CSV table of C-alpha atoms and ligand atoms in Angstrom, one decimal:
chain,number,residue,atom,x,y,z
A,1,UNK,CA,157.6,80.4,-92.8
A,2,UNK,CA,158.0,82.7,-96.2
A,3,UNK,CA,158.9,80.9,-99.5
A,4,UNK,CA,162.4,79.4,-98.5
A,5,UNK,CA,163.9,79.4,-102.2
A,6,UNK,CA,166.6,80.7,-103.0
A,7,UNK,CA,168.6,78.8,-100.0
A,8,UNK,CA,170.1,81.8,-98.7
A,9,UNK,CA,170.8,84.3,-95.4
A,10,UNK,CA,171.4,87.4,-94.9
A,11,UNK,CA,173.7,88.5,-91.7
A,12,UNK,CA,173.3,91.4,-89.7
A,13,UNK,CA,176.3,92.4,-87.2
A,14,UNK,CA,175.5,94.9,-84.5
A,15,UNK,CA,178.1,97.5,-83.7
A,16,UNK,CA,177.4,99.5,-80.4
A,17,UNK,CA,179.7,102.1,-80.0
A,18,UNK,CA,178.3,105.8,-80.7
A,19,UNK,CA,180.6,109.0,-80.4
A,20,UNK,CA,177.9,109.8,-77.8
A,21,UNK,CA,174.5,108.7,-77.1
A,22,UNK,CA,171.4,111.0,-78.8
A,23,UNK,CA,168.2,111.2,-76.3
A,24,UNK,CA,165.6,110.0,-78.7
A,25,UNK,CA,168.0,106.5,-79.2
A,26,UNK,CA,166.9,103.5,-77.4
A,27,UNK,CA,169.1,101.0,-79.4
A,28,UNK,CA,172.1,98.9,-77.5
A,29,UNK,CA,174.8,101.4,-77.6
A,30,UNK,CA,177.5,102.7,-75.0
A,31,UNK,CA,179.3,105.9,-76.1
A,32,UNK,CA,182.9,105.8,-76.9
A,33,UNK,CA,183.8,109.3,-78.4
A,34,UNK,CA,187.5,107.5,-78.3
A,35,UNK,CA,187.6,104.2,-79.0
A,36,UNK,CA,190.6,102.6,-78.1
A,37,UNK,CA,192.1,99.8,-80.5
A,38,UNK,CA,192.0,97.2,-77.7
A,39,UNK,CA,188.3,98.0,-77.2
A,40,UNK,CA,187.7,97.6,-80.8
A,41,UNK,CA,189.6,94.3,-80.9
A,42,UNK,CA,187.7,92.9,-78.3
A,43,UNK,CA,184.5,93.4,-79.7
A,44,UNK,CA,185.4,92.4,-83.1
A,45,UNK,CA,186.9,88.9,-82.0
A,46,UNK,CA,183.6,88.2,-80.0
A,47,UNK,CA,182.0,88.6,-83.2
A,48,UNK,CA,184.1,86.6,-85.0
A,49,UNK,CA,183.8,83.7,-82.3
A,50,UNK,CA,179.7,84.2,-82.5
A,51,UNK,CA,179.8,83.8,-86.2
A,52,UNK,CA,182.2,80.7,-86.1
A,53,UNK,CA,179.8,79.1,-83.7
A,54,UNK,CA,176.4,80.1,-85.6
A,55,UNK,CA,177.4,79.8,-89.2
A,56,UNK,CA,176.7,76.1,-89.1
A,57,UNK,CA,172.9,76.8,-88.4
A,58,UNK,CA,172.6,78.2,-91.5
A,59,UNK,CA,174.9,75.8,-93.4
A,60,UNK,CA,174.2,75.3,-97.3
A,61,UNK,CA,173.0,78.5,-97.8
A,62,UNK,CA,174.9,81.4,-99.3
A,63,UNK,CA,175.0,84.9,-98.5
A,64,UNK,CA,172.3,87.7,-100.0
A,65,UNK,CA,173.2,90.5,-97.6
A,66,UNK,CA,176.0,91.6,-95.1
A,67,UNK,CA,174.5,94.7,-93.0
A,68,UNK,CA,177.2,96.5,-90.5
A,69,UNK,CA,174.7,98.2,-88.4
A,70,UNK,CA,174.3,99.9,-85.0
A,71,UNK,CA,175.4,102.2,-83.2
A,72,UNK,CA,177.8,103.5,-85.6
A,73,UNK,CA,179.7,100.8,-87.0
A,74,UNK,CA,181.5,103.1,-89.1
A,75,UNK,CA,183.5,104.2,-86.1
A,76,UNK,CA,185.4,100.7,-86.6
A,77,UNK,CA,188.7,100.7,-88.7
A,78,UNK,CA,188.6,100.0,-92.2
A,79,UNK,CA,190.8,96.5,-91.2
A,80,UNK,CA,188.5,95.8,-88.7
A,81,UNK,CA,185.9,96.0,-91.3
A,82,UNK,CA,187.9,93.4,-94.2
A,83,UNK,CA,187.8,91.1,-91.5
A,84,UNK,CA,184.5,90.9,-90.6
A,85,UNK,CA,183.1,91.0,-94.1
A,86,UNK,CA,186.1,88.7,-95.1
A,87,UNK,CA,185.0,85.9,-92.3
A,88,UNK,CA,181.2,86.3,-92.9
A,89,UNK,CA,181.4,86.0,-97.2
A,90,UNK,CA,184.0,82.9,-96.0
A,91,UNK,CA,181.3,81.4,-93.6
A,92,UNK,CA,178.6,81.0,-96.5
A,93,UNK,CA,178.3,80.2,-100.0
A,94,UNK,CA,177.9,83.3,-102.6
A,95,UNK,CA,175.3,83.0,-105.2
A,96,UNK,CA,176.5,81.2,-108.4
A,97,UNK,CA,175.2,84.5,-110.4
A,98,UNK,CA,177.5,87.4,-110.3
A,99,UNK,CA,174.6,89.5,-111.1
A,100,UNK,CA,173.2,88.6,-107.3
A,101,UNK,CA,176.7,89.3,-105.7
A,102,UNK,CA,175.6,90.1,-102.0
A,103,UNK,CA,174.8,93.2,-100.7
A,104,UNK,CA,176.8,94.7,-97.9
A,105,UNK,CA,175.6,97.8,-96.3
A,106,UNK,CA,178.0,100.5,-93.7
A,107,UNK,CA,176.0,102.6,-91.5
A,108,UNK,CA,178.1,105.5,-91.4
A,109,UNK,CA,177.6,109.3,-89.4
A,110,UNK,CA,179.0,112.3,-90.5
A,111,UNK,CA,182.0,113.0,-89.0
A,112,UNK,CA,185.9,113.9,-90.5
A,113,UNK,CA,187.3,110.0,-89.0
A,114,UNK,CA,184.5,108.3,-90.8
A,115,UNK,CA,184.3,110.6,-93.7
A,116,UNK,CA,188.2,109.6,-94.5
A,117,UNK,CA,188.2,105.9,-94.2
A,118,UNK,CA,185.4,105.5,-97.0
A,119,UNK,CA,187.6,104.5,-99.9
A,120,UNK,CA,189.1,102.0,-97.5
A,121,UNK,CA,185.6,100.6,-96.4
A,122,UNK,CA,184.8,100.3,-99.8
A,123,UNK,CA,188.3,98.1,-100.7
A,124,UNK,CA,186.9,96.0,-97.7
A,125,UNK,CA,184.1,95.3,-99.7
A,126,UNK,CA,181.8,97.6,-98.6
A,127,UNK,CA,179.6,98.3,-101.2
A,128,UNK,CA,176.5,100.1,-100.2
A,129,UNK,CA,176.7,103.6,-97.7
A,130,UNK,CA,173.7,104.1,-95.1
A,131,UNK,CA,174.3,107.5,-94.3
A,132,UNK,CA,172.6,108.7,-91.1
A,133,UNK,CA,172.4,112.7,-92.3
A,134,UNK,CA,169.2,112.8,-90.2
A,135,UNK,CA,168.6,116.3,-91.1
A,136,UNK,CA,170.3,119.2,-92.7
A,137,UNK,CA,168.9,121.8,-90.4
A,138,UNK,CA,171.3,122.9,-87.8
A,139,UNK,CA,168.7,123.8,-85.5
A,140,UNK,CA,166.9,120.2,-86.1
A,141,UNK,CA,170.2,118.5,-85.4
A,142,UNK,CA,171.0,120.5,-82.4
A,143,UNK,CA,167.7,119.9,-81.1
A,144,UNK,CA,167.7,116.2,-82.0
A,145,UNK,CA,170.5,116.0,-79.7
A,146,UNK,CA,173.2,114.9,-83.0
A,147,UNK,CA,177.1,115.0,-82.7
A,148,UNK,CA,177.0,116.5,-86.7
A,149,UNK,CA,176.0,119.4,-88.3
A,150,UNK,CA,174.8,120.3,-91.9
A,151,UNK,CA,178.3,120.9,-92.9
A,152,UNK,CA,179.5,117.8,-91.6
A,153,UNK,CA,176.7,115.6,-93.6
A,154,UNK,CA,177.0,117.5,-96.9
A,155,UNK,CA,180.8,116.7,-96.4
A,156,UNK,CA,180.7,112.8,-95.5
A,157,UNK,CA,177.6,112.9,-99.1
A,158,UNK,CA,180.5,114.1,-101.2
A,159,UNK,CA,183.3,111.6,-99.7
A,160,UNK,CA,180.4,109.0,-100.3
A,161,UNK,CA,179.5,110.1,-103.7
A,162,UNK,CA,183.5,110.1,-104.4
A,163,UNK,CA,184.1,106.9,-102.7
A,164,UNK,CA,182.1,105.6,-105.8
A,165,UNK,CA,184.9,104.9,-107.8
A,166,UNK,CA,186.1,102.8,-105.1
A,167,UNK,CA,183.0,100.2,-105.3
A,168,UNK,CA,180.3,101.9,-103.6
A,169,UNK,CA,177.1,101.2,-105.9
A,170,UNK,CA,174.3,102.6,-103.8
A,171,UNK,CA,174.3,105.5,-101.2
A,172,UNK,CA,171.2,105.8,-98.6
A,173,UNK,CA,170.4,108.6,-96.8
A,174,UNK,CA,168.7,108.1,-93.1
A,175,UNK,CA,165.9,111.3,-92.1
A,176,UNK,CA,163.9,111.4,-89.3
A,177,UNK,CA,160.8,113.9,-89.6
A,178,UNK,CA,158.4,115.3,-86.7
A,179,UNK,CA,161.8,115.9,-84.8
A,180,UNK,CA,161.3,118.7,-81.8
A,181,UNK,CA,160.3,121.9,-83.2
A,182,UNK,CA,160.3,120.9,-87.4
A,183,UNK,CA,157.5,121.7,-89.5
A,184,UNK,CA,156.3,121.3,-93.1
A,185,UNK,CA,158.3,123.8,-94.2
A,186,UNK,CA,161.6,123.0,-92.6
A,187,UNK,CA,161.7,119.4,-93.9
A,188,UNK,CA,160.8,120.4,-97.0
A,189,UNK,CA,163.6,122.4,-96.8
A,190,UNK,CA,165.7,119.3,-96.5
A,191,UNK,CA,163.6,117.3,-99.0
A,192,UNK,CA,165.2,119.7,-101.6
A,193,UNK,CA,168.8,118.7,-99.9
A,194,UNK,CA,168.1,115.4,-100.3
A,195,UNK,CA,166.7,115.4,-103.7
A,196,UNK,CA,170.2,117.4,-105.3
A,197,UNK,CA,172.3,115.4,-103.7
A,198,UNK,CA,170.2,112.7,-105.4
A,199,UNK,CA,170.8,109.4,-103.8
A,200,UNK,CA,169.3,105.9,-104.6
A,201,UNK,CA,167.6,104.8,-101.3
A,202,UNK,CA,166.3,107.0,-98.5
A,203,UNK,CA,165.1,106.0,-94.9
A,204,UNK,CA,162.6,108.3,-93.8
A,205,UNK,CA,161.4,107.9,-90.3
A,206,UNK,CA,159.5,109.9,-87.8
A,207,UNK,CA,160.3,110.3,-84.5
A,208,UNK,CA,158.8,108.5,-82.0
A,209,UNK,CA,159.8,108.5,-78.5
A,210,UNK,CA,160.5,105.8,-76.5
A,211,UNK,CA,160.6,105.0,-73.0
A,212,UNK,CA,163.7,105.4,-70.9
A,213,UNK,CA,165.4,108.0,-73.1
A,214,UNK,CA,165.7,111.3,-71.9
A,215,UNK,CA,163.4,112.6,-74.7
A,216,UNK,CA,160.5,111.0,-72.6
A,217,UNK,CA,161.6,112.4,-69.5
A,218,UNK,CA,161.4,115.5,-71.7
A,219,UNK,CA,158.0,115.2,-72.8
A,220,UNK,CA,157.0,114.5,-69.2
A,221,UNK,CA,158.3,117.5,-68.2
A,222,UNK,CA,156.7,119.6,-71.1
A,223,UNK,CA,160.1,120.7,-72.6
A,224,UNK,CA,159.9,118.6,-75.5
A,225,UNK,CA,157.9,120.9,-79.2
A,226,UNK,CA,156.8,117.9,-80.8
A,227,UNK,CA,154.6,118.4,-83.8
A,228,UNK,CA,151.0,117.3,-83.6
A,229,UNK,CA,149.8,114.4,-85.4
A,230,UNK,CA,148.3,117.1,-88.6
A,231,UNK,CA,151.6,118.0,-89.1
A,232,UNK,CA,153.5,115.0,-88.7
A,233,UNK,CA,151.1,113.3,-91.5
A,234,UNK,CA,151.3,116.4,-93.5
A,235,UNK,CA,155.1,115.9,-93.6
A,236,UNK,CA,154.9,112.1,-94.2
A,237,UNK,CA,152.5,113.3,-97.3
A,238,UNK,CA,155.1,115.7,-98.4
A,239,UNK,CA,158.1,113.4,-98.1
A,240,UNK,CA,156.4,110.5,-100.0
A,241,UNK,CA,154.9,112.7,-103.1
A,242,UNK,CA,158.5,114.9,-102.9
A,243,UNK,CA,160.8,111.5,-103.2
A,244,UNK,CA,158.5,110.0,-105.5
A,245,UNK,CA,158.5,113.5,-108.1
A,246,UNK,CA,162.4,112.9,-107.4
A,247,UNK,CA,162.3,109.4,-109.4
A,248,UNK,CA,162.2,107.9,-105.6
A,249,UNK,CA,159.0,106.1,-105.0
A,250,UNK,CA,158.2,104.9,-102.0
A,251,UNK,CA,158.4,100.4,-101.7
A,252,UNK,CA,157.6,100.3,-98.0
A,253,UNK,CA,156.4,102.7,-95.1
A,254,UNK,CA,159.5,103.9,-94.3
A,255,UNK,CA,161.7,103.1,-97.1
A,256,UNK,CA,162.4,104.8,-100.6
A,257,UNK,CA,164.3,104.0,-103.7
A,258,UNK,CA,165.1,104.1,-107.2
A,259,UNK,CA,163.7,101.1,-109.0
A,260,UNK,CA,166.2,98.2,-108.6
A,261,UNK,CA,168.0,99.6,-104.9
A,262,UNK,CA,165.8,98.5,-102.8
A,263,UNK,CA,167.1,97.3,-99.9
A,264,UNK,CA,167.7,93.6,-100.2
A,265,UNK,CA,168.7,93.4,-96.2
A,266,UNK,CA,165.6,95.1,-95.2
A,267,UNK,CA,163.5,93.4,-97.6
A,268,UNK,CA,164.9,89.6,-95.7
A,269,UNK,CA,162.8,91.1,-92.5
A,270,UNK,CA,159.6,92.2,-94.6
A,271,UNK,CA,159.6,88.4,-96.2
A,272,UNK,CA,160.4,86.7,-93.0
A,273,UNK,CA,163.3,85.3,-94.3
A,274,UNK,CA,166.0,83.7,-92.2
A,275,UNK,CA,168.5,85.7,-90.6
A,276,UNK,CA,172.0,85.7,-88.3
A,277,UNK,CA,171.8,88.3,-86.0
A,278,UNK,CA,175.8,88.7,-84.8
A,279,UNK,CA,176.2,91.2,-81.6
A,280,UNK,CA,174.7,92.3,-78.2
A,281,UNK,CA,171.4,93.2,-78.9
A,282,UNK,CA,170.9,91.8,-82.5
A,283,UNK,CA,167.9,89.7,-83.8
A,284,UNK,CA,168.3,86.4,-85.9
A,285,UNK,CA,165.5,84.4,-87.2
A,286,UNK,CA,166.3,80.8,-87.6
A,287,UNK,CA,165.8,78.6,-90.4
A,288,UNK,CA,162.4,76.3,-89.9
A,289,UNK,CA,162.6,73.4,-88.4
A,290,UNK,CA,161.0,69.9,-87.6
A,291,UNK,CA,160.4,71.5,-84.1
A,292,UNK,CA,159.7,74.7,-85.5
A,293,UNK,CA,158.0,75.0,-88.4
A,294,UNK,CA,157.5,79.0,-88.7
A,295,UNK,CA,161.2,79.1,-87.1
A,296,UNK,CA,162.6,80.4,-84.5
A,297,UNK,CA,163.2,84.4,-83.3
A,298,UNK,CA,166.4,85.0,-80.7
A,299,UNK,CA,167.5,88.4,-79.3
A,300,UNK,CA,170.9,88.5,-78.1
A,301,UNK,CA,171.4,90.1,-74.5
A,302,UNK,CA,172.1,94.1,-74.5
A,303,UNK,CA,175.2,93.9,-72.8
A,304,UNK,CA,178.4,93.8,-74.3
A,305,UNK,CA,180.6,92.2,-71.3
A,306,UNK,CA,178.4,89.0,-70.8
A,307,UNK,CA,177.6,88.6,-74.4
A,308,UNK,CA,181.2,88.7,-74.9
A,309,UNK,CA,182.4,85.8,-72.0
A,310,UNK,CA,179.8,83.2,-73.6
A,311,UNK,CA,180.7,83.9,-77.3
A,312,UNK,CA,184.6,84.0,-76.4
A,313,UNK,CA,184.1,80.3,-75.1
A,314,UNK,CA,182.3,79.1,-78.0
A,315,UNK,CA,178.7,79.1,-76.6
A,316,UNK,CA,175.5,80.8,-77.7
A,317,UNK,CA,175.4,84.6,-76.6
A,318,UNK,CA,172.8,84.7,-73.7
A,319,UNK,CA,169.5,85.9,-75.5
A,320,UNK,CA,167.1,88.6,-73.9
A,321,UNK,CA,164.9,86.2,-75.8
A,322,UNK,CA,164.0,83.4,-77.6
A,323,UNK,CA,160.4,82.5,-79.4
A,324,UNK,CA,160.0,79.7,-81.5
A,325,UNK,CA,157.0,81.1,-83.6
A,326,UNK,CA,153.8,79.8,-83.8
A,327,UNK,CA,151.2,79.6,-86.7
A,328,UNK,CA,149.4,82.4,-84.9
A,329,UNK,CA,152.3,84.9,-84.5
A,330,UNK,CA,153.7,83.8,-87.9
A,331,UNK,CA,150.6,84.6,-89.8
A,332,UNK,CA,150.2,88.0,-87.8
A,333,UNK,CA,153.4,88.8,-89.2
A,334,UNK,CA,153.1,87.6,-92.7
A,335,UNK,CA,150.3,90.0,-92.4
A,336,UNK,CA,151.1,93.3,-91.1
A,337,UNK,CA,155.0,92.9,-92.6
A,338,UNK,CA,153.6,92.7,-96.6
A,339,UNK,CA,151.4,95.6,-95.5
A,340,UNK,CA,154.4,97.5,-95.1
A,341,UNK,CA,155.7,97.2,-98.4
A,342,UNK,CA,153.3,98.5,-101.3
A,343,UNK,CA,153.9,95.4,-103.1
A,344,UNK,CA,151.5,94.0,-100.1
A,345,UNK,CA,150.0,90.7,-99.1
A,346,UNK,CA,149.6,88.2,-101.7
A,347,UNK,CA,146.7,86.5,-101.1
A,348,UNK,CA,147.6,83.1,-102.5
A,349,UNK,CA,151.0,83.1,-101.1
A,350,UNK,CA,149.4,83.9,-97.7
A,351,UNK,CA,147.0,81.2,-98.1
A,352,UNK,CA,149.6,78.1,-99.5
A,353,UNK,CA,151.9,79.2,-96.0
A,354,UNK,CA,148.7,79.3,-93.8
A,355,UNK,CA,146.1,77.2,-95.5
A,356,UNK,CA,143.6,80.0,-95.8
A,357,UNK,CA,143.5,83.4,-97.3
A,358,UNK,CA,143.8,86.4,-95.2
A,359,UNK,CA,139.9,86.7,-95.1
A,360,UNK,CA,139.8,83.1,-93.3
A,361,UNK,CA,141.1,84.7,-90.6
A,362,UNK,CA,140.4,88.4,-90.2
A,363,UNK,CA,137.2,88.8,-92.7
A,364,UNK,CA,135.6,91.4,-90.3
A,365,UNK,CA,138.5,93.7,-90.3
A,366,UNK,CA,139.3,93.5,-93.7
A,367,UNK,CA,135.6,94.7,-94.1
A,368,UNK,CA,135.9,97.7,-91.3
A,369,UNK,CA,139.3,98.8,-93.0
A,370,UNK,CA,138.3,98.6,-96.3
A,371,UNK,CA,135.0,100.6,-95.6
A,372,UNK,CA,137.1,103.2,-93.9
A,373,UNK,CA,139.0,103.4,-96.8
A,374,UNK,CA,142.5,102.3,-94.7
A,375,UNK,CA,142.6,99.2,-97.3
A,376,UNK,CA,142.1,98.1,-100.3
A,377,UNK,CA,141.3,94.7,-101.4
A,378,UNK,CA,142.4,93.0,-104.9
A,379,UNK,CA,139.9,90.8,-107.1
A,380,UNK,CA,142.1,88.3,-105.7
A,381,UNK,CA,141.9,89.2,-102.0
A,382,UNK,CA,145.5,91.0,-102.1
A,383,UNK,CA,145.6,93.7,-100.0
A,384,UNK,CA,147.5,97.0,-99.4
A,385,UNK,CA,147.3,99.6,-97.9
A,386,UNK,CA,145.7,102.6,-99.4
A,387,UNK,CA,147.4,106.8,-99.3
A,388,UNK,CA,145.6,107.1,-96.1
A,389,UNK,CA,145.9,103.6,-94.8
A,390,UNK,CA,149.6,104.8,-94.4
A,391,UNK,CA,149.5,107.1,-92.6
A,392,UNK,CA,146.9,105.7,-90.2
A,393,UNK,CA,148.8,102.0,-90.3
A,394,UNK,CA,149.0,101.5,-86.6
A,395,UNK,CA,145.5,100.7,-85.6
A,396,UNK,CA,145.5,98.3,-88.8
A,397,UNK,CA,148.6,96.3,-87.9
A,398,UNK,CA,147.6,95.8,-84.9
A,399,UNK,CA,144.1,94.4,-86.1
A,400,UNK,CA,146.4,91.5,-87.9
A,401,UNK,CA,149.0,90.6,-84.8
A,402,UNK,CA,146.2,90.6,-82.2
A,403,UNK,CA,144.5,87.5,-81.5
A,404,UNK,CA,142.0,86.1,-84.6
A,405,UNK,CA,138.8,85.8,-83.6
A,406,UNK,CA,136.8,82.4,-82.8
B,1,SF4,S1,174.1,107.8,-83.6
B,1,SF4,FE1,172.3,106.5,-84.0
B,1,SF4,S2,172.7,104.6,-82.8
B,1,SF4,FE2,174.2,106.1,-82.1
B,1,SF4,S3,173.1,107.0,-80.3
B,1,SF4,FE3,172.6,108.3,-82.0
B,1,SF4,S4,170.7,107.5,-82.8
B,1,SF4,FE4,171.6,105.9,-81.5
């Protein structure tokens, strides 16, 4: 496992409920364009009963990060909210240092209900805004399938940017590029959106369509423009050298700040650190133990109704799965999860966790991706990916979580 100092964890609570499903999503979520109180209170006690009964795995340890995710956990109330950040910063320590008071992150969508509870969010403690804008194309968001519009996102940016005053330190703004129809031009159309509104993290992904949403049936069928892969890299290129110019350099693949907002949840899954996955569908990754030394990876079960009868009486929600890691697995992921970031894989760190560098175990790729020009290798055998490693990653992660050789 990762360097286990400082003792902490970082929590992670999956809300479901979306105003209504998009076709590209293949995350746990049932639509409820009205959710009803009673619904909302159901869900929120199951969570409450789930942490009660999984805090004490982590016990000692205080809390880094609180991350309300989904779904669209910002279709919550703002008292449903105070509880559940009230009853997770009660369940663990804080850190003695005010300066590392933990994060905790709202996803939020445009829309007016959302848009007018911020300030109250943010008197629930909420303190950092993930705002999934998406796009600020109409056309791009109608085709994406969205429940917002332009007008809508530029609208919940402002309440965001206002609800400033009310404790929100850091806004993030969620884009997806190579959407249906979008090229260069139109996202660099919302590059310059993005870059005046000026916020202090952006999460920049490119669509990728996934089995069993009605976007594959669509690309079956023909009926679905996606951009080729010149175009999609030629955006990637343009997004990463636009948020860069913007004072917004890239710290991972997919990720985007201005120095010192990086995302300190996100970061806990890049350094394998442990984490308590609350909710259908979320991940946690256990603390090491004797049994498991590179600890433990459990994915709650999708669905909310028997997720919510074991949690209610005090049992562990029924995982879709459970791994305890192994060297193997663990290493693959130290691996191809520093690649990620730019920062990449320490060498030495690799090699105290493992017992060898990376080299002792995948010398031959290391050579082939570095003659290719996909990686580059430190004097000290750190590696990273290079400008065109990025945008070719896949085939190189995969070299580090397949098998090692004999
Ligand atoms: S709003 Fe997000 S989580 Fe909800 S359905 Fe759309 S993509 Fe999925």
């Amino acid at each position: 496992m990762a360097d286990e100092s400082p003792r902490d964890v970082g929590v992670y609570v999956h809300v479901p409920f979306c105003e209504r499903v998009c076709p590209y999503c293949d995350f746990a979520v049932v639509a409820a364009p009205d959710l009803s109180a009673e619904r909302e209170a159901r869900y929120v006690e199951g969570l409450l009963a789930e942490l009660a009964a999984r805090a004490p795995d982590f016990e000692g340890r205080s809390l880094a990060s609180l991350y309300l995710g989904g779904g669209t956990p910002s279709l919550l109330t703002a008292e449903s909210v105070a509880r559940l950040v009230a009853a997770v910063r009660g369940a663990f320590g804080e850190p003695e240092r005010s300066a590392q008071a933990p994060e905790i992150t709202l996803e939020v969508n445009p829309s007016t209900v959302e848009r007018e509870r911020l300030p109250a969010f943010a008197q629930a403690g909420v303190n950092r805004l993930s705002v999934g804008v998406q796009s600020f194309d109409d056309d791009t968001l109608k085709r994406l399938g969205r429940a917002h519009r332009a007008e809508e996102a530029h609208a919940t940016l402002a309440a965001a940017r206002a609800a400033r005053s009310a404790g929100i330190d850091a806004i993030s703004v969620d884009l997806i590029f190579a959407a249906p129809g979008q090229g260069p031009a139109q996202l660099e159309a919302d590059l310059q959106q993005l870059v005046d509104f000026a916020p202090e993290h952006v999460s920049a992904y490119a669509l990728t369509v996934e089995e069993g949403t009605p976007f594959a049936l669509a690309e079956r069928r023909g009926q679905l423009a996606m951009p080729d892969e010149d175009d999609a890299a030629s955006m990637m290129i343009l997004l990463r050298r636009g948020l860069e110019a913007a004072g917004l350099p890239a710290y991972e693949i997919s990720n985007y700040a201005r120095p010192g907002f990086e995302a300190a949840h996100n970061r806990r899954y890049w350094q394998r650190r442990p984490v308590l996955g609350l909710g259908v569908s979320a991940w946690s990754t256990e603390v090491p133990g004797d049994t498991s030394p590179f600890g433990v990876r459990i994915h709650n079960e999708r669905d909310v109704e028997p997720w919510r009868t074991r949690v209610m009486a005090g049992e562990p929600a029924p995982a879709e799965a459970r791994e305890v890691l192994s060297q193997e697995v663990a290493r693959g992921e130290a691996a191809f999860l520093a690649l990620r970031t730019t920062a990449g894989l320490d060498s030495a760190a690799f090699e105290r966790e493992f017992g060898a560098p990376p080299r002792g175990f995948w010398g031959s790729a290391i050579d082939e991706f570095c003659r290719a020009g996909l990686l580059r290798e430190g004097a000290g055998g750190d590696l990273r990916l290079s400008e065109r490693g990025v945008l070719l990653a896949d085939p190189v992660f995969a070299a580090f979580v397949a098998p090692a050789g004999p």
